[in-house]
mmCIF file of C-alpha atoms and ligand atoms in Angstrom:
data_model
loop_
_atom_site.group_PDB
_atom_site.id
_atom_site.type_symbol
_atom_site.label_atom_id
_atom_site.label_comp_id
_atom_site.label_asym_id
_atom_site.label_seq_id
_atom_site.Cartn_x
_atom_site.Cartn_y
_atom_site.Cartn_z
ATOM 1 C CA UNK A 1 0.000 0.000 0.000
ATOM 2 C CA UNK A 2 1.617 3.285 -1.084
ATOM 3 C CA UNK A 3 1.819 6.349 1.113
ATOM 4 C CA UNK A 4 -1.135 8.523 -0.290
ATOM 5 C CA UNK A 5 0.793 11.857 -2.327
ATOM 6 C CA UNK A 6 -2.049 13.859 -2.189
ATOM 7 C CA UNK A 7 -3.106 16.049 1.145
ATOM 8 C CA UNK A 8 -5.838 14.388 2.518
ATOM 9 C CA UNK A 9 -8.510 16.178 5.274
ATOM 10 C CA UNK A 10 -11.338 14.411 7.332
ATOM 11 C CA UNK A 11 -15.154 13.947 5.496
ATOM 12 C CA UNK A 12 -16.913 15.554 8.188
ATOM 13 C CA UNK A 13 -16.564 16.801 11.666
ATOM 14 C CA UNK A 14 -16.025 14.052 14.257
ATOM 15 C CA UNK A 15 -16.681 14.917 17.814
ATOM 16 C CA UNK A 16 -15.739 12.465 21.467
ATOM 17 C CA UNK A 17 -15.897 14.217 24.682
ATOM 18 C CA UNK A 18 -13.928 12.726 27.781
ATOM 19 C CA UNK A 19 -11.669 13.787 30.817
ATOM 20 C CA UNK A 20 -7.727 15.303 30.544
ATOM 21 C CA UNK A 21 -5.533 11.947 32.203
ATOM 22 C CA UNK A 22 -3.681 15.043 34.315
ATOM 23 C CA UNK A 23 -6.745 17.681 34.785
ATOM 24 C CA UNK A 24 -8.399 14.606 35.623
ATOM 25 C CA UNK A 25 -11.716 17.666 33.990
ATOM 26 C CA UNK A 26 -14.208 16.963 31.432
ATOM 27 C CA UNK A 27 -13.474 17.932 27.857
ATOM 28 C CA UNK A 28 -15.386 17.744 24.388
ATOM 29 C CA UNK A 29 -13.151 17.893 21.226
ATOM 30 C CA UNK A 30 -14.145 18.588 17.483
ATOM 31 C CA UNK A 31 -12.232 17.238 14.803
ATOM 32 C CA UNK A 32 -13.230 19.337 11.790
ATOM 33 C CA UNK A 33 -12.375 19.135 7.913
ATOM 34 C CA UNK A 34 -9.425 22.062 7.086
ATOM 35 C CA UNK A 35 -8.211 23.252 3.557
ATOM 36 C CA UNK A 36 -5.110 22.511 1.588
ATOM 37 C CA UNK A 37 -2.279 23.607 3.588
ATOM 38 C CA UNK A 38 -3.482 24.460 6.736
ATOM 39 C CA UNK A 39 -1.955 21.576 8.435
ATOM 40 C CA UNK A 40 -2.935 20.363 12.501
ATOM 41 C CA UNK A 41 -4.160 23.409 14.272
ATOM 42 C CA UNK A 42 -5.496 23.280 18.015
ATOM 43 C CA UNK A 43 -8.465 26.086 18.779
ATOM 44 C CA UNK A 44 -9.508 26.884 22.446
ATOM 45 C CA UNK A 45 -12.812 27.335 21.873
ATOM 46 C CA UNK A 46 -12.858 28.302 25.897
ATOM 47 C CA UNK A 47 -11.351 31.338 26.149
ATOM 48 C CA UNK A 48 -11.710 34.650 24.555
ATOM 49 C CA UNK A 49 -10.666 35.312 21.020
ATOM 50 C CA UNK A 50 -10.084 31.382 20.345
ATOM 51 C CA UNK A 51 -6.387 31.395 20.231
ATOM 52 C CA UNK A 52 -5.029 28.695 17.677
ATOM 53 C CA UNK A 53 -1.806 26.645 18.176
ATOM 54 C CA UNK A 54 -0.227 25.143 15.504
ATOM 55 C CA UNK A 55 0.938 21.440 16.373
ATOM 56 C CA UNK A 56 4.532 21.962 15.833
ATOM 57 C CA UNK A 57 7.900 21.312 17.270
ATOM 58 C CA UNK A 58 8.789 24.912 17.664
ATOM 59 C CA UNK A 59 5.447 25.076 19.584
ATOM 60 C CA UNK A 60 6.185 22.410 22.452
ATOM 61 C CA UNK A 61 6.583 23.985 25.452
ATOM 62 C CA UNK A 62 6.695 20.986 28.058
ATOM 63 C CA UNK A 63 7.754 16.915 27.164
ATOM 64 C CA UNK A 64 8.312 15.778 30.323
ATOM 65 C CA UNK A 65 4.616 14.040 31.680
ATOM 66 C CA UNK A 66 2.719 14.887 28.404
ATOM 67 C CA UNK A 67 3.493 16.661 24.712
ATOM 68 C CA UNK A 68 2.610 19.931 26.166
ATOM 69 C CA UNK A 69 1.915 22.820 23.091
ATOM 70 C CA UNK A 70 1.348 26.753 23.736
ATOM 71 C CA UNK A 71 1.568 30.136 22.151
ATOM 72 C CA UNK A 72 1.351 33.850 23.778
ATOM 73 C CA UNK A 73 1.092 31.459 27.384
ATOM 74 C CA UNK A 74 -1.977 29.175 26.199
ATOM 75 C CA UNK A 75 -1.322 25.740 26.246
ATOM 76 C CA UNK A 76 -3.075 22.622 24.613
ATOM 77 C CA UNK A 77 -1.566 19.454 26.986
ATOM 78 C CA UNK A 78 -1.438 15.759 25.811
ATOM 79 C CA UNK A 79 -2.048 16.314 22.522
ATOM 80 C CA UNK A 80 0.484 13.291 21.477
ATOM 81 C CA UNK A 81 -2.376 10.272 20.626
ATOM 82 C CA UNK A 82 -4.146 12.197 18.815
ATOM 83 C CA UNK A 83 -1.218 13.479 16.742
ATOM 84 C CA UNK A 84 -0.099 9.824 16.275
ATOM 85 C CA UNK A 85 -3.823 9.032 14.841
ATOM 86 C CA UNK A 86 -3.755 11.758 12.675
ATOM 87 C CA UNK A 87 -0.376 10.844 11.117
ATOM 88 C CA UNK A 88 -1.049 7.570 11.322
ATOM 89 C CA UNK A 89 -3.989 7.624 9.047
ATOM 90 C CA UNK A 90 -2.265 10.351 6.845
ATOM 91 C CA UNK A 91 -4.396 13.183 7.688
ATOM 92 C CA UNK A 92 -2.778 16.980 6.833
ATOM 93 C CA UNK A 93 -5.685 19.497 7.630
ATOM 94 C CA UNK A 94 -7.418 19.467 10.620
ATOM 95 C CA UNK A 95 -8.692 22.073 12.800
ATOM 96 C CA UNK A 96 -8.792 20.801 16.564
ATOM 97 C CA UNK A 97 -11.456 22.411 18.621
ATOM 98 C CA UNK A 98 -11.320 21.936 22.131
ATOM 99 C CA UNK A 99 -12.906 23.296 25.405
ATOM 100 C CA UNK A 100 -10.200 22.677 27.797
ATOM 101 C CA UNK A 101 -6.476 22.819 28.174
ATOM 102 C CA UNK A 102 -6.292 19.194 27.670
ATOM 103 C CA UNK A 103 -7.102 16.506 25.205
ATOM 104 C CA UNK A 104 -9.272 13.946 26.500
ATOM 105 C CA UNK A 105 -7.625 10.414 27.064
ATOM 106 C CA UNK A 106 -10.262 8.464 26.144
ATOM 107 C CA UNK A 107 -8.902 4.883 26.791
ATOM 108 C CA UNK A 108 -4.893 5.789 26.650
ATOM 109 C CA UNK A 109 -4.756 4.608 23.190
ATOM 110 C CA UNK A 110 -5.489 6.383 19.852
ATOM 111 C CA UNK A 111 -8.039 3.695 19.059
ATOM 112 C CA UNK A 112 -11.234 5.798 19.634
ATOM 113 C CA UNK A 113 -10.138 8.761 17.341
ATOM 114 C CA UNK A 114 -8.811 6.192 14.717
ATOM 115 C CA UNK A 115 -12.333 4.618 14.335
ATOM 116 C CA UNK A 116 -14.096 7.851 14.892
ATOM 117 C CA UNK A 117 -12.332 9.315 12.245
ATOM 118 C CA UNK A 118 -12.318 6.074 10.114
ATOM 119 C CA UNK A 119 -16.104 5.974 10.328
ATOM 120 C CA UNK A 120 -16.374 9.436 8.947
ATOM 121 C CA UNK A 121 -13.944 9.050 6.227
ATOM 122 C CA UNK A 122 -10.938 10.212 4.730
ATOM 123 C CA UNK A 123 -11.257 13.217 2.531
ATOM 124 C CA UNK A 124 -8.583 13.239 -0.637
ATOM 125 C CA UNK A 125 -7.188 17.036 -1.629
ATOM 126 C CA UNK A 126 -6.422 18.583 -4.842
ATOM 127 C CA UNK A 127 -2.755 19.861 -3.719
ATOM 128 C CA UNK A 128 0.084 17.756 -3.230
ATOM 129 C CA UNK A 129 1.888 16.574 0.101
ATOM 130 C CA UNK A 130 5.430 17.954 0.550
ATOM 131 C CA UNK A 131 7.071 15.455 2.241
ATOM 132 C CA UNK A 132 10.903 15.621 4.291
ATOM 133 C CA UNK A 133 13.349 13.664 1.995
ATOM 134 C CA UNK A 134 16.684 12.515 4.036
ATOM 135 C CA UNK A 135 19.978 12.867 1.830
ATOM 136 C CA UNK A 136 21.716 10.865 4.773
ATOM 137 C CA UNK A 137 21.232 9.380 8.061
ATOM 138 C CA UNK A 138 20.696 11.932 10.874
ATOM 139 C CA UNK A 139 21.401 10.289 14.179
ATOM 140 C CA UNK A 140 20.630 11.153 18.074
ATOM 141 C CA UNK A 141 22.625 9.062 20.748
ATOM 142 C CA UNK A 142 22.967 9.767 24.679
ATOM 143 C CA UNK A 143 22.656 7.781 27.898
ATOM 144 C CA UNK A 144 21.828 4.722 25.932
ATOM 145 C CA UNK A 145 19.054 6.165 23.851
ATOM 146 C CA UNK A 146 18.806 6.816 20.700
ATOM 147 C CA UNK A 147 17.229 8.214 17.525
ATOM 148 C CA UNK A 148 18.656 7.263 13.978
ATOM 149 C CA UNK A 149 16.494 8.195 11.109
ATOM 150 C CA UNK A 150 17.789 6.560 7.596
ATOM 151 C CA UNK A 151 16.576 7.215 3.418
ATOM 152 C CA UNK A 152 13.811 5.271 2.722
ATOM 153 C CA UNK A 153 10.913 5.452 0.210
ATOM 154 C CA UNK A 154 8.197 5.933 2.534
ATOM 155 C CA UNK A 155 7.719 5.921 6.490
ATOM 156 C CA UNK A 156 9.105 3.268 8.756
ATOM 157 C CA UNK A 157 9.431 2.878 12.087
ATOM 158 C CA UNK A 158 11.131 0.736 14.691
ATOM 159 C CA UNK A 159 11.068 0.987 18.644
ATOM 160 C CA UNK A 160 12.811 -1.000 20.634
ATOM 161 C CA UNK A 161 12.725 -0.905 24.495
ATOM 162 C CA UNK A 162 14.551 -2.162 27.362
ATOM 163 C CA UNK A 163 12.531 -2.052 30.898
ATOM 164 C CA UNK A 164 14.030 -4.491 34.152
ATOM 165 C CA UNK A 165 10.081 -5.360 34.817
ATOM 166 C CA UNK A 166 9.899 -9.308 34.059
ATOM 167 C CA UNK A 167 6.875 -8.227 31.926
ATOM 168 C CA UNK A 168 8.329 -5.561 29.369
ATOM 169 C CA UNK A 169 11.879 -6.387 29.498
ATOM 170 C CA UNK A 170 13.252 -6.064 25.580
ATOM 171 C CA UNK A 171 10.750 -5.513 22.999
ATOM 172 C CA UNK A 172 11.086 -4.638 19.441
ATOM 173 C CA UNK A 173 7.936 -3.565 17.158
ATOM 174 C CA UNK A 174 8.675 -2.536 12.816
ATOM 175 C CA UNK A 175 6.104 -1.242 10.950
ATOM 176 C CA UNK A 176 5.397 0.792 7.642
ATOM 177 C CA UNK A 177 3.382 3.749 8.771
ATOM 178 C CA UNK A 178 0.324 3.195 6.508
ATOM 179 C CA UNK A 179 -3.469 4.055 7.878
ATOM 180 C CA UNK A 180 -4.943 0.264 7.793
ATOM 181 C CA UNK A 181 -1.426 -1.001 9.339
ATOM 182 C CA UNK A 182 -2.099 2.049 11.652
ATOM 183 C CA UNK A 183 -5.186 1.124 12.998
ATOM 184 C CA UNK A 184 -5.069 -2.659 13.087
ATOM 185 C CA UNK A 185 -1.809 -3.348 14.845
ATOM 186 C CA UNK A 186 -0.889 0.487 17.027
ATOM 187 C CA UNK A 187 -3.697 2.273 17.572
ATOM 188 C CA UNK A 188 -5.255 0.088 20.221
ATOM 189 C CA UNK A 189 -1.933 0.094 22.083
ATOM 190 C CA UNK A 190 -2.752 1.718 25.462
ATOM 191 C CA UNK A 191 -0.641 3.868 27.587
ATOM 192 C CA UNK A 192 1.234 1.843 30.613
ATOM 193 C CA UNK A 193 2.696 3.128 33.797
ATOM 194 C CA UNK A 194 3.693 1.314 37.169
ATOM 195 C CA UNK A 195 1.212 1.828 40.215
ATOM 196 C CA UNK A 196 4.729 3.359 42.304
ATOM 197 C CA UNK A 197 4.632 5.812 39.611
ATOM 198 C CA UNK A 198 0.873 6.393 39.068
ATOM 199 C CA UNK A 199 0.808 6.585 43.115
ATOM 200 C CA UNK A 200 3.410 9.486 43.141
ATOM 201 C CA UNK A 201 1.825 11.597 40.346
ATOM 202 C CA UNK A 202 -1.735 11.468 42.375
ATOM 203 C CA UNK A 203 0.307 12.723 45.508
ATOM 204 C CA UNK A 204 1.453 15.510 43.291
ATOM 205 C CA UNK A 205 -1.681 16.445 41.777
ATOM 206 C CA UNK A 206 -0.827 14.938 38.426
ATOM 207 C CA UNK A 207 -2.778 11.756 36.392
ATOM 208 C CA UNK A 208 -5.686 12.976 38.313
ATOM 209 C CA UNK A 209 -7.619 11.801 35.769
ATOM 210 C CA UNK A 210 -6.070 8.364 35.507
ATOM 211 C CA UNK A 211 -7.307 4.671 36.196
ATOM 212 C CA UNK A 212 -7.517 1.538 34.463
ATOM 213 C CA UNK A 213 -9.903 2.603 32.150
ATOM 214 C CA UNK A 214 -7.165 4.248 30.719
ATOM 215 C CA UNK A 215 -3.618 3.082 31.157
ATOM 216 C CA UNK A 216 -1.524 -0.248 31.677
ATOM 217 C CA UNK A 217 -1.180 -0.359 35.574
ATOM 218 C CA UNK A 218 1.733 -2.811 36.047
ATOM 219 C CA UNK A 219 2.412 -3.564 39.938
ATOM 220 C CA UNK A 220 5.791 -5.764 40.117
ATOM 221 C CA UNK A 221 4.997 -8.828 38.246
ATOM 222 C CA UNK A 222 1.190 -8.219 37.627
ATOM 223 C CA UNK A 223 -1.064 -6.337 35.389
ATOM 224 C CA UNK A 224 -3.913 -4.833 37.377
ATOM 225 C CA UNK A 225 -6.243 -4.544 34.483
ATOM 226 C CA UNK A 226 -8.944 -7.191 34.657
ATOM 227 C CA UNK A 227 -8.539 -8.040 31.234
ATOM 228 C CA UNK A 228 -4.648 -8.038 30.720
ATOM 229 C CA UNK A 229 -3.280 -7.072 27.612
ATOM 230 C CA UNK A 230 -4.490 -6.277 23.917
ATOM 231 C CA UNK A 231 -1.298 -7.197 22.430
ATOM 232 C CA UNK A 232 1.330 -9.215 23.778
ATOM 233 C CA UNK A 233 3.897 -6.673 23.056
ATOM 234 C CA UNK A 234 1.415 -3.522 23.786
ATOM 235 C CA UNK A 235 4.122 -1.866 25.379
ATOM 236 C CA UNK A 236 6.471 -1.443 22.461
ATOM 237 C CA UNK A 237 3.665 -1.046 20.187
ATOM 238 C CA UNK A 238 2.707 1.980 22.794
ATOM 239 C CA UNK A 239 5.788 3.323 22.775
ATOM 240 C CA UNK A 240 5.679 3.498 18.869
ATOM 241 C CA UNK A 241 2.221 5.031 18.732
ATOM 242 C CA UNK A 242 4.041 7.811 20.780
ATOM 243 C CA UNK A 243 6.494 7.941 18.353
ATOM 244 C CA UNK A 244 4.503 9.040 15.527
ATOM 245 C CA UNK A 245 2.946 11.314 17.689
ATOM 246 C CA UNK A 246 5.856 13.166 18.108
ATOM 247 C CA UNK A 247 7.451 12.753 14.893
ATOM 248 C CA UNK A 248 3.890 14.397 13.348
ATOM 249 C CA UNK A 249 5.230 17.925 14.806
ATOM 250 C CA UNK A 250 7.233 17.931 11.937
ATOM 251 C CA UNK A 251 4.677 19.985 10.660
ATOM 252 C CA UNK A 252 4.848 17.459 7.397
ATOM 253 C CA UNK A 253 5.070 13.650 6.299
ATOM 254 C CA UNK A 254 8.411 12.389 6.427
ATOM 255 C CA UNK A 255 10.111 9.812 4.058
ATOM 256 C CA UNK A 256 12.685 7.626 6.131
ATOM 257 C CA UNK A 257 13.316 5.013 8.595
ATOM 258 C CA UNK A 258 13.343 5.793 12.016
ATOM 259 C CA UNK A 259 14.592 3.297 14.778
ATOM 260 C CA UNK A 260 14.350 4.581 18.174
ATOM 261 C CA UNK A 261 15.604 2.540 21.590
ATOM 262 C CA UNK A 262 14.710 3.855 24.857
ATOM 263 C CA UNK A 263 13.220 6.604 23.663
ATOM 264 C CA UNK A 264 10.130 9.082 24.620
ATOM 265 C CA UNK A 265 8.725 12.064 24.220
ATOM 266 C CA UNK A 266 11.465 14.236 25.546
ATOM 267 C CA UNK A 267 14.150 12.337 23.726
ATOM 268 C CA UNK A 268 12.392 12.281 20.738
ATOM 269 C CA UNK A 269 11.785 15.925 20.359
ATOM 270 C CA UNK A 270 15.723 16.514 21.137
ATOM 271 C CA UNK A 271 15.635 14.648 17.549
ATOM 272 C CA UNK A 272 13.019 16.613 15.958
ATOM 273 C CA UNK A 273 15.450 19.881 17.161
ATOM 274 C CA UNK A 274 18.389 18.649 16.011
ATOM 275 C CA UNK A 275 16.793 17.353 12.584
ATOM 276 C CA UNK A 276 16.277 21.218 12.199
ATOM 277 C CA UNK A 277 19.497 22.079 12.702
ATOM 278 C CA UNK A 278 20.893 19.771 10.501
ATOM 279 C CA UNK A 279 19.345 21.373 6.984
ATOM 280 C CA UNK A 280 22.008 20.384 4.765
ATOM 281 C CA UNK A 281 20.834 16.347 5.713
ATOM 282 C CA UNK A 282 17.480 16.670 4.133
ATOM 283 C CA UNK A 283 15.149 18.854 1.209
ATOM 284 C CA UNK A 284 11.649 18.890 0.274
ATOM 285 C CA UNK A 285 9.717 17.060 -2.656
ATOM 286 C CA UNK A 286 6.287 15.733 -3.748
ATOM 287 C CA UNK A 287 5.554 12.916 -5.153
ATOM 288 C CA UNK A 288 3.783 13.303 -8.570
ATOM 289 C CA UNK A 289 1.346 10.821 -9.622
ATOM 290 C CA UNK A 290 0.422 11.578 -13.351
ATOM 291 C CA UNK A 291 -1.744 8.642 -14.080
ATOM 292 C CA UNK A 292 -4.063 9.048 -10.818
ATOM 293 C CA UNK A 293 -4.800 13.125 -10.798
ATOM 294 C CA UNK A 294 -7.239 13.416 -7.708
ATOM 295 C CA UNK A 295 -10.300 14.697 -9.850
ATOM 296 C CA UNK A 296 -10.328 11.344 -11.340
ATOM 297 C CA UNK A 297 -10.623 9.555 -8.229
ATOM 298 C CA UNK A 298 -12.953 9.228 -5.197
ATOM 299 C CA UNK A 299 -12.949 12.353 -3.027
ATOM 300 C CA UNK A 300 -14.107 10.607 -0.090
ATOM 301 C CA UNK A 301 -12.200 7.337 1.080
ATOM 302 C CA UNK A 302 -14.852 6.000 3.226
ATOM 303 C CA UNK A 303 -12.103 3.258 4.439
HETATM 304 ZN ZN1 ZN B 401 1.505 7.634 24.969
#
């Protein structure tokens, strides 16, 4: 399945309301159709004068609990599954209304955005996508993590992670970024944190809003979720749904092969700023596709 060359926005609106994992507060969010080249856009639709933040790496203010983004000090917090649907299904335009500082965490996975979004459908542009070309590697390394991202002909990743708990310990997941691939094998991957952890953050006022309705809680050498796991490897394949996430504040689709170990958000954005830096490693191109112009084909990819 080729990586779609065209700029593709949603059908309709889509709408989900929920609560913010850290606010632990009630939120409703609306997913509505944007135009050729406006890219991922969140609105505050709470406060005055609905400021707008654009959901890119020069806009992340905060990595360390949650992909935090702000502008002119308003901030949209936990934005990262959503991001990682979005890419994952190939989606450029978007506006993102919301009515709180935080994007509802559903069930900790990207699942219920992919299939709300999936139900709606997929709408194709008339404009190209400009997609990041790498001319080399580009490579991130410290404390045993890394970041390499290699030329390829369309979007790859590969996670790898390393935990001591007898239930993680290593675990690789590959996969072609590619919307069905997307939604059938990452999207469902929940969030995961251990209940020392989870117990601390409450203390502090943080995860206020989480339970097992929406997270992995591992305690030692059990899973506290009644129903265990939806993959055997859901942590990797977690930790690679974060990954697109984050790699989706490029700001644009990127050709290459990125292979991550130990990483997260923090680490991964260090990437994303160095990538920037490094502007003699990479250009700019589309794709042409002569014999398939989009006003030959469907408009809406009800997929
Ligand atoms: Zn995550």
């Amino acid at each position: 399945m080729a990586i779609p060359t065209y700029q593709r926005t949603l059908a309709k609106d889509v709408r989900c309301s929920g609560i913010g994992l850290h606010s632990g507060k009630p939120v409703r969010l609306t997913l509505k159709p944007a135009p050729i080249n406006y890219g991922i856009k969140f609105v505050r639709k709470d406060l005055p004068d609905n400021p707008t933040i654009p959901a890119r790496f020069n806009c992340v203010v905060d990595t360390s609990l949650a992909t935090v983004i702000g502008s002119d000090g308003v901030i949209v917090s936990t934005i990262e599954h959503l991001m990682a649907c979005l890419a994952g299904l190939s989606i450029d335009n978007v506006i993102v209304e919301l009515d709180a500082y935080e994007v509802p965490v559903m069930d900790g996975s990207a699942g219920p955005f992919t299939r709300m979004i999936m139900e709606a459908g997929i709408q194709q542009q008339e404009a190209p996508r400009h997609f990041f070309v790498l001319k080399e590697p580009i490579e991130l390394e410290q404390d045993g993590k890394f970041v390499r991202a290699y030329p390829d002909t369309t979007f790859k990743i590969t996670c790898n992670i390393d935990f001591e708990n007898p239930l993680i310990r290593k675990q690789s997941c590959s996969i072609e970024v590619e919307d069905h691939i997307f939604e059938r094998e990452i999207s469902s991957a929940r969030t995961f944190g251990f209940l020392h952890e989870v117990e601390y953050m409450k203390r502090y006022g943080l995860a206020r809003g989480g339970s097992l309705d929406n997270a992995v809680v591992i305690d030692e050498n059990e899973i506290l979720n009644e129903n265990g796991l939806r993959y055997p490897d859901e942590f990797v394949r977690h930790k690679l749904l974060d990954c697109i996430g984050d790699f989706a504040l490029l700001g644009m689709p990127i050709l290459a092969h990125i292979v991550t170990g130990k990483s997260g958000h923090a680490f991964n954005h260090a990437f994303l700023e160095n990538f920037f830096k490094n502007k003699t490693s990479w250009h700019t191109l589309t794709l042409n596709e002569p014999a398939d112009p989009p006003s030959r084909t469907a408009k809406s990819l009800a997929i």
